[in-house]
Coordinates of C-alpha atoms in Angstrom, one line a residue:
M4 CA 3.7 283.2 -35.4
S5 CA 3.1 282.7 -39.0
S6 CA -0.1 281.0 -40.1
A7 CA -0.2 277.5 -41.4
S8 CA -0.6 278.7 -44.9
N9 CA 2.9 280.1 -44.8
C10 CA 4.6 276.8 -43.8
P11 CA 5.4 273.8 -46.0
V12 CA 2.1 271.9 -45.6
N13 CA 3.1 269.6 -48.4
E14 CA 5.9 268.2 -46.4
T15 CA 3.6 266.9 -43.7
K16 CA 0.4 266.0 -45.6
S17 CA 0.8 262.3 -45.0
M18 CA 3.4 259.8 -43.9
S19 CA 5.2 258.0 -46.6
L20 CA 5.4 254.2 -46.7
F21 CA 8.7 254.3 -44.9
E22 CA 7.4 256.7 -42.2
R23 CA 4.1 254.9 -41.7
Y24 CA 5.7 251.5 -41.1
L25 CA 9.0 252.8 -39.5
T26 CA 8.5 250.5 -36.5
L27 CA 8.2 247.5 -38.8
W28 CA 11.3 248.4 -40.7
V29 CA 13.3 248.9 -37.5
G30 CA 12.1 245.5 -36.3
L31 CA 13.2 243.9 -39.6
C32 CA 16.6 245.6 -39.3
I33 CA 17.0 244.2 -35.8
V34 CA 16.4 240.7 -37.1
G35 CA 18.5 241.3 -40.2
G36 CA 21.4 242.7 -38.1
I37 CA 21.3 239.8 -35.7
V38 CA 21.3 237.3 -38.5
L39 CA 24.1 239.1 -40.2
G40 CA 26.2 239.1 -37.0
K41 CA 25.8 235.4 -36.7
V42 CA 26.2 234.4 -40.4
A43 CA 28.9 236.9 -41.4
P44 CA 30.3 238.6 -38.3
G45 CA 33.3 240.0 -40.2
I46 CA 31.3 242.3 -42.5
A47 CA 30.2 244.9 -40.0
Q48 CA 33.6 244.8 -38.2
T49 CA 35.3 245.4 -41.5
L50 CA 33.1 248.4 -42.4
D51 CA 33.5 249.9 -38.9
G52 CA 37.2 249.4 -39.2
M53 CA 37.2 252.0 -42.0
A54 CA 37.6 254.8 -39.5
I55 CA 39.7 257.8 -38.6
Y56 CA 42.0 256.9 -35.7
V57 CA 43.4 259.2 -33.1
N58 CA 45.9 257.8 -30.6
D59 CA 45.1 254.2 -31.6
A60 CA 41.3 254.9 -30.9
P61 CA 38.7 254.8 -33.7
V62 CA 37.0 258.2 -33.6
V63 CA 34.9 258.5 -36.8
S64 CA 33.6 255.4 -38.8
I65 CA 33.6 256.6 -42.4
P66 CA 30.7 254.4 -43.6
I67 CA 28.6 255.4 -40.6
A68 CA 29.4 259.0 -41.0
V69 CA 28.2 259.0 -44.6
C70 CA 24.9 257.2 -43.6
L71 CA 24.3 259.6 -40.7
F72 CA 24.9 262.7 -42.8
F73 CA 22.1 261.5 -45.1
M74 CA 19.9 261.1 -42.1
M75 CA 20.4 264.7 -41.0
Y76 CA 20.7 266.7 -44.2
P77 CA 17.0 266.2 -45.3
I78 CA 15.9 267.4 -41.9
M79 CA 17.9 270.6 -42.2
V80 CA 17.0 271.4 -45.8
K81 CA 13.3 271.5 -44.9
I82 CA 13.8 274.4 -42.5
D83 CA 12.9 277.9 -43.7
F84 CA 15.0 280.1 -41.4
A85 CA 12.9 283.1 -42.3
E86 CA 10.2 281.6 -40.0
V87 CA 12.6 281.6 -37.1
L88 CA 12.6 285.4 -37.2
K89 CA 8.8 285.5 -36.8
A90 CA 8.9 283.4 -33.6
G91 CA 8.8 286.5 -31.4
K92 CA 5.2 287.0 -32.3
A93 CA 4.3 283.9 -30.1
I94 CA 6.5 284.2 -27.1
R95 CA 4.5 281.9 -24.8
P96 CA 4.4 278.7 -26.9
V97 CA 8.0 279.1 -28.1
G98 CA 9.2 279.9 -24.6
L99 CA 7.3 277.0 -23.1
T100 CA 8.7 274.6 -25.7
L101 CA 12.3 275.7 -25.1
F102 CA 11.8 275.5 -21.3
I103 CA 10.5 271.9 -21.5
N104 CA 13.1 270.8 -24.0
W105 CA 16.2 272.2 -22.4
A106 CA 15.4 273.0 -18.7
I107 CA 13.3 269.9 -17.8
K108 CA 13.6 267.0 -20.3
P109 CA 17.4 266.3 -20.0
F110 CA 17.2 266.1 -16.2
T111 CA 14.1 264.0 -16.0
M112 CA 15.6 261.6 -18.5
Y113 CA 18.7 261.3 -16.4
A114 CA 16.7 260.8 -13.2
I115 CA 14.3 258.2 -14.7
A116 CA 16.9 256.2 -16.6
S117 CA 19.3 256.2 -13.6
F118 CA 16.6 254.9 -11.3
F119 CA 15.4 252.1 -13.6
L120 CA 18.8 251.0 -15.2
G121 CA 21.0 251.6 -12.1
T122 CA 18.6 250.4 -9.4
L123 CA 15.4 248.7 -10.3
F124 CA 16.7 246.7 -13.3
L125 CA 20.3 246.4 -12.3
T126 CA 20.0 242.8 -11.1
F127 CA 18.5 241.8 -14.5
I128 CA 21.2 243.8 -16.5
G129 CA 23.9 242.4 -14.3
P130 CA 25.8 244.5 -11.7
E131 CA 29.1 243.1 -13.0
A132 CA 28.3 243.3 -16.7
V133 CA 30.6 245.6 -18.6
D134 CA 30.7 247.3 -22.0
Y135 CA 33.7 248.3 -24.1
V136 CA 33.5 251.8 -25.5
K137 CA 35.8 254.1 -27.5
M138 CA 38.6 256.0 -25.9
P139 CA 37.9 259.7 -25.4
F140 CA 38.9 261.7 -28.5
G141 CA 42.4 263.1 -28.1
A142 CA 43.1 261.2 -24.8
D143 CA 46.4 259.3 -24.5
L144 CA 45.8 257.1 -21.5
A145 CA 47.9 254.1 -20.5
V146 CA 46.4 250.6 -20.2
G147 CA 45.0 250.2 -16.7
A148 CA 44.3 254.0 -16.2
E149 CA 40.9 255.0 -14.9
Y150 CA 38.7 257.5 -16.7
G151 CA 35.3 258.4 -15.2
S152 CA 33.8 255.0 -14.2
G153 CA 35.8 253.3 -16.9
K154 CA 39.2 251.6 -17.1
V155 CA 41.5 251.5 -20.1
V156 CA 41.9 248.0 -21.5
L157 CA 43.4 246.6 -24.6
I158 CA 41.0 244.8 -27.0
D159 CA 42.4 243.2 -30.1
G160 CA 45.3 245.6 -29.9
V161 CA 43.1 248.7 -29.6
K162 CA 42.7 250.8 -26.4
M163 CA 39.1 250.8 -25.2
L164 CA 37.3 251.8 -22.0
E165 CA 35.7 249.2 -19.9
V166 CA 32.6 250.7 -18.2
P167 CA 29.6 249.2 -16.3
L168 CA 27.0 248.1 -18.9
W169 CA 24.1 249.9 -17.3
R170 CA 26.0 253.1 -17.4
S171 CA 26.6 252.6 -21.1
Y172 CA 22.8 252.2 -21.5
L173 CA 22.4 255.4 -19.4
A174 CA 24.7 257.3 -21.7
G175 CA 22.4 256.5 -24.7
C176 CA 19.3 257.5 -22.8
I177 CA 21.0 260.8 -21.9
L178 CA 21.9 261.5 -25.5
L179 CA 18.3 260.9 -26.4
G180 CA 17.0 263.2 -23.6
I181 CA 19.0 266.1 -24.8
A182 CA 18.1 265.7 -28.5
P183 CA 14.5 267.1 -28.8
C184 CA 12.3 267.4 -31.8
T185 CA 12.9 265.2 -34.9
A186 CA 11.7 265.9 -38.4
M187 CA 9.0 263.4 -37.7
V188 CA 7.4 265.9 -35.3
L189 CA 6.2 267.7 -38.4
V190 CA 4.1 264.6 -39.1
W191 CA 2.9 264.3 -35.5
G192 CA 1.9 268.0 -35.5
F193 CA 0.0 267.7 -38.7
L194 CA -1.8 264.6 -37.6
A195 CA -2.8 266.3 -34.4
K196 CA -4.0 269.4 -36.4
G197 CA -1.6 271.6 -34.6
N198 CA -0.1 274.9 -35.7
D199 CA 2.3 273.9 -38.5
G200 CA 4.1 277.2 -38.3
H201 CA 4.9 276.7 -34.6
T202 CA 6.1 273.2 -35.2
L203 CA 8.3 274.3 -38.1
V204 CA 9.8 277.2 -36.1
M205 CA 10.6 275.0 -33.2
V206 CA 12.4 272.5 -35.4
A207 CA 14.5 275.4 -36.6
I208 CA 15.1 276.9 -33.2
N209 CA 15.9 273.5 -31.6
S210 CA 18.4 272.8 -34.4
L211 CA 20.2 276.1 -33.7
T212 CA 20.0 275.7 -29.9
M213 CA 21.5 272.2 -30.1
L214 CA 24.7 273.7 -31.5
V215 CA 25.3 275.2 -28.1
L216 CA 23.3 273.3 -25.4
Y217 CA 23.7 269.7 -26.8
G218 CA 27.4 269.6 -26.0
L219 CA 27.1 271.5 -22.7
L220 CA 24.2 269.5 -21.3
G221 CA 25.6 266.2 -22.7
G222 CA 29.0 266.7 -21.2
Y223 CA 27.5 267.7 -17.8
L224 CA 25.0 264.9 -17.5
L225 CA 27.5 262.3 -18.7
G226 CA 29.9 263.6 -16.1
V227 CA 27.3 263.4 -13.3
G228 CA 26.6 259.8 -14.3
K229 CA 30.4 259.0 -13.9
L230 CA 30.6 258.3 -17.5
P231 CA 33.5 259.1 -19.8
V232 CA 33.1 262.7 -21.1
P233 CA 35.0 263.0 -24.4
W234 CA 34.5 266.7 -24.9
Q235 CA 36.4 267.0 -28.1
A236 CA 34.4 264.1 -29.7
L237 CA 31.1 265.6 -28.3
L238 CA 31.8 268.9 -30.0
L239 CA 33.1 267.2 -33.1
S240 CA 29.8 265.2 -33.3
I241 CA 27.8 268.4 -33.1
G242 CA 29.9 269.9 -35.9
V243 CA 29.7 266.8 -38.1
Y244 CA 26.0 265.8 -37.5
V245 CA 24.3 269.1 -36.7
A246 CA 26.4 272.1 -38.0
L247 CA 27.6 270.5 -41.3
P248 CA 24.1 269.4 -42.5
L249 CA 22.6 272.6 -41.1
V250 CA 24.9 274.7 -43.2
A251 CA 24.6 272.4 -46.2
G252 CA 20.8 272.5 -45.9
F253 CA 20.6 276.2 -45.6
F254 CA 22.7 277.0 -48.7
S255 CA 21.4 274.2 -50.9
R256 CA 17.8 275.2 -50.0
K257 CA 18.5 278.7 -51.1
W258 CA 20.2 277.6 -54.3
L259 CA 17.6 275.0 -55.3
I260 CA 14.7 277.4 -54.7
A261 CA 16.4 280.1 -56.6
S262 CA 17.2 277.9 -59.6
K263 CA 14.3 275.4 -59.7
G264 CA 11.5 277.3 -57.8
E265 CA 9.8 276.6 -54.5
T266 CA 7.1 274.3 -56.0
W267 CA 9.8 272.0 -57.5
F268 CA 11.7 272.0 -54.3
R269 CA 8.8 271.0 -52.1
E270 CA 7.0 268.6 -54.5
K271 CA 10.0 266.9 -56.1
F272 CA 13.2 267.4 -54.2
L273 CA 11.9 266.8 -50.6
H274 CA 9.8 263.9 -51.8
V275 CA 12.9 262.1 -53.0
L276 CA 14.9 262.9 -49.8
T277 CA 12.5 261.3 -47.3
P278 CA 13.2 257.6 -48.2
I279 CA 16.9 258.3 -48.5
T280 CA 16.9 259.6 -44.9
I281 CA 15.2 256.5 -43.5
A282 CA 17.1 254.1 -45.7
A283 CA 20.3 255.6 -44.3
L284 CA 18.9 255.1 -40.8
L285 CA 18.0 251.5 -41.5
V286 CA 21.4 250.6 -42.9
T287 CA 23.0 252.0 -39.7
L288 CA 20.6 250.0 -37.6
I289 CA 21.6 246.7 -39.5
L290 CA 25.2 247.4 -38.7
L291 CA 24.5 248.3 -35.1
F292 CA 22.5 245.1 -34.4
S293 CA 25.0 242.9 -36.2
F294 CA 27.3 244.0 -33.4
K295 CA 24.8 243.7 -30.6
G296 CA 23.1 240.5 -31.8
E297 CA 25.0 238.3 -29.4
T298 CA 24.1 240.5 -26.4
I299 CA 20.4 240.5 -27.4
L300 CA 20.3 236.7 -28.0
N301 CA 22.0 236.1 -24.7
N302 CA 19.6 238.5 -22.9
P303 CA 16.6 239.4 -25.1
M304 CA 15.0 241.3 -22.2
T305 CA 17.7 244.0 -22.7
I306 CA 15.4 245.8 -25.1
L307 CA 12.6 245.9 -22.5
W308 CA 14.9 247.1 -19.7
I309 CA 15.9 250.1 -21.9
A310 CA 12.5 250.7 -23.4
I311 CA 10.6 251.1 -20.1
P312 CA 12.4 254.2 -18.8
L313 CA 12.3 255.7 -22.3
L314 CA 8.6 255.1 -22.5
I315 CA 7.9 256.6 -19.1
Q316 CA 10.1 259.6 -19.9
T317 CA 8.2 260.3 -23.1
V318 CA 4.8 260.1 -21.4
V319 CA 5.9 262.3 -18.5
I320 CA 7.3 265.0 -20.7
F321 CA 4.2 265.0 -22.9
A322 CA 1.9 265.2 -19.9
L323 CA 4.0 268.1 -18.5
G324 CA 3.9 270.0 -21.8
Y325 CA 0.1 269.5 -22.2
V326 CA -0.7 270.5 -18.6
L327 CA 1.6 273.6 -18.8
S328 CA 0.0 274.6 -22.1
K329 CA -3.4 274.5 -20.4
M330 CA -2.1 276.6 -17.5
F331 CA -0.6 279.1 -19.9
K332 CA -4.0 279.2 -21.7
L333 CA -2.5 278.3 -25.1
T334 CA -4.8 277.3 -27.9
Y335 CA -5.1 273.7 -28.9
E336 CA -3.2 274.4 -32.1
S337 CA -0.2 275.5 -30.1
A338 CA -0.6 273.1 -27.1
A339 CA -0.6 269.9 -29.2
P340 CA 2.8 270.6 -31.0
T341 CA 4.3 272.0 -27.8
A342 CA 3.6 268.7 -26.0
L343 CA 4.5 266.5 -28.9
I344 CA 7.8 268.4 -29.7
G345 CA 8.9 267.9 -26.0
A346 CA 8.0 264.2 -26.1
S347 CA 9.7 263.5 -29.5
N348 CA 13.4 262.8 -29.7
H349 CA 15.9 263.7 -32.4
F350 CA 17.0 260.1 -32.6
E351 CA 19.2 260.7 -35.7
V352 CA 21.5 263.0 -33.7
A353 CA 21.4 260.7 -30.7
I354 CA 22.4 257.7 -32.7
A355 CA 25.1 259.6 -34.5
T356 CA 26.6 261.0 -31.3
A357 CA 26.4 257.7 -29.4
T358 CA 28.2 256.0 -32.4
M359 CA 30.9 258.7 -32.6
L360 CA 31.4 259.0 -28.8
Y361 CA 31.2 255.3 -27.7
G362 CA 31.3 253.2 -30.8
L363 CA 28.8 251.3 -33.0
S364 CA 28.9 248.3 -30.8
S365 CA 28.4 250.1 -27.5
G366 CA 25.4 249.8 -25.2
A367 CA 24.9 253.6 -25.6
A368 CA 24.3 253.1 -29.3
L369 CA 21.9 250.3 -28.6
A370 CA 19.9 252.5 -26.2
T371 CA 19.4 255.2 -28.8
V372 CA 18.2 252.5 -31.3
V373 CA 15.6 251.3 -28.8
G374 CA 14.4 255.0 -28.7
V375 CA 13.7 254.7 -32.5
L376 CA 11.9 251.3 -31.9
I377 CA 9.3 252.7 -29.5
E378 CA 8.9 256.3 -30.8
V379 CA 6.5 255.8 -33.7
P380 CA 3.8 253.7 -32.0
L381 CA 4.0 255.7 -28.9
M382 CA 3.8 259.1 -30.6
L383 CA 0.9 257.9 -32.7
M384 CA -0.9 257.1 -29.5
L385 CA -0.2 260.6 -28.1
V386 CA -1.4 262.2 -31.3
K387 CA -4.7 260.3 -30.9
F388 CA -4.9 261.5 -27.2
C389 CA -4.4 265.1 -28.4
V390 CA -7.2 264.8 -30.9
R391 CA -9.6 263.3 -28.4
T392 CA -8.9 266.0 -25.8
Q393 CA -8.8 269.0 -28.1
N394 CA -11.9 270.4 -26.4
W395 CA -9.8 271.0 -23.2
F396 CA -8.3 274.0 -25.0
P397 CA -9.7 277.1 -26.9
H398 CA -9.1 277.0 -30.6
Q399 CA -7.6 279.5 -32.9
A400 CA -9.9 281.8 -34.9
N401 CA -11.1 280.2 -38.1
S402 CA -10.2 276.7 -37.0
D403 CA -12.8 274.0 -37.1
P404 CA -12.2 271.4 -34.4
D405 CA -15.0 269.0 -35.6
P406 CA -13.2 267.3 -38.6
L407 CA -10.0 266.6 -36.7
K408 CA -10.6 263.0 -35.9
S409 CA -11.7 262.1 -39.4
A410 CA -8.8 264.0 -40.9
T411 CA -6.4 262.2 -38.8
T412 CA -7.9 258.8 -39.6
N413 CA -7.9 259.5 -43.3
T414 CA -4.3 260.6 -43.2
V415 CA -3.0 257.6 -41.4
S416 CA -5.0 255.1 -43.4
E417 CA -4.5 256.5 -46.9

């Protein structure tokens, strides 16, 4: 694995104002979206109506597609794919991270979310409560036909699928569980004083792996949950929200570094992109909550019912990654990012996919937004846990474990 000196340290030196208070911004967007939905309910519907339709079903909302592209592109342009080729030098941490992300995490998410949403909290959510989601891309089903656990109905002249509400929430949780490692994990890894090279490589490898496994695992687990599995839309979402920004990021990175230099790219270009990414996320959230405002006002505990299984899943996966790192005798610098990468979710992709597959107003999209709401404070707590327990692991040569706590404190409070 390359040393930390070979990775873009400047990208993760500190959290920006947006990143540091992301939970606050998300909270304000929830309030703003709910208010917008009550005061001017036609605005969000009009924007979402600017969509590409297939067989009378809205498949791609153009305004949301633009916002979500700007969420994903800055993540992809940060990746130096030359680092991926060096990953073979550290088989154990890379292999363990991939195993947790793709062989364990999707299935524990399904199991935990199914138990809480479909059993423990079902009475509170409402056994008879339903949600209306998009028709599967390319499907031409008659009104009244059944598809998965859903039934085709006509809503305002548009064919939709009527599905149990708790299953719609489950779909959002599944999409979060199969979307590991956000760009924010670069911040978590830095704050925990982990191996920046390992973190960066895993961001790149997970982005590439998602091109294949996201669609396969998503389709399988959604099918197991008796949910509509719009395969064409699932693959289309991967192409639009992963492959397209990945390719754009790869080529624009090469061109910008060649023409402007690496220093300008890291210190100027990436600095400008970060607030654009989160601004696009926040605009999407305002639209989302303007649709779901009535549901939240009628049942404000909805956020809690979704948040509890997501929180438990995050802690379970983090603990598993940390314990296995100890068993595999990894250094602290590799163990911390391994556990944090597994715990963190690629919520940009999850929101994008839920919106494309099921609609901006779906329970699935709401569940992915709850993931954003709890991630920042929870991940900061896990970072602090890593720092306090670093003596459980050996350290890399030339690393000084003593100043970690002060370095973390200074970074967060600056």
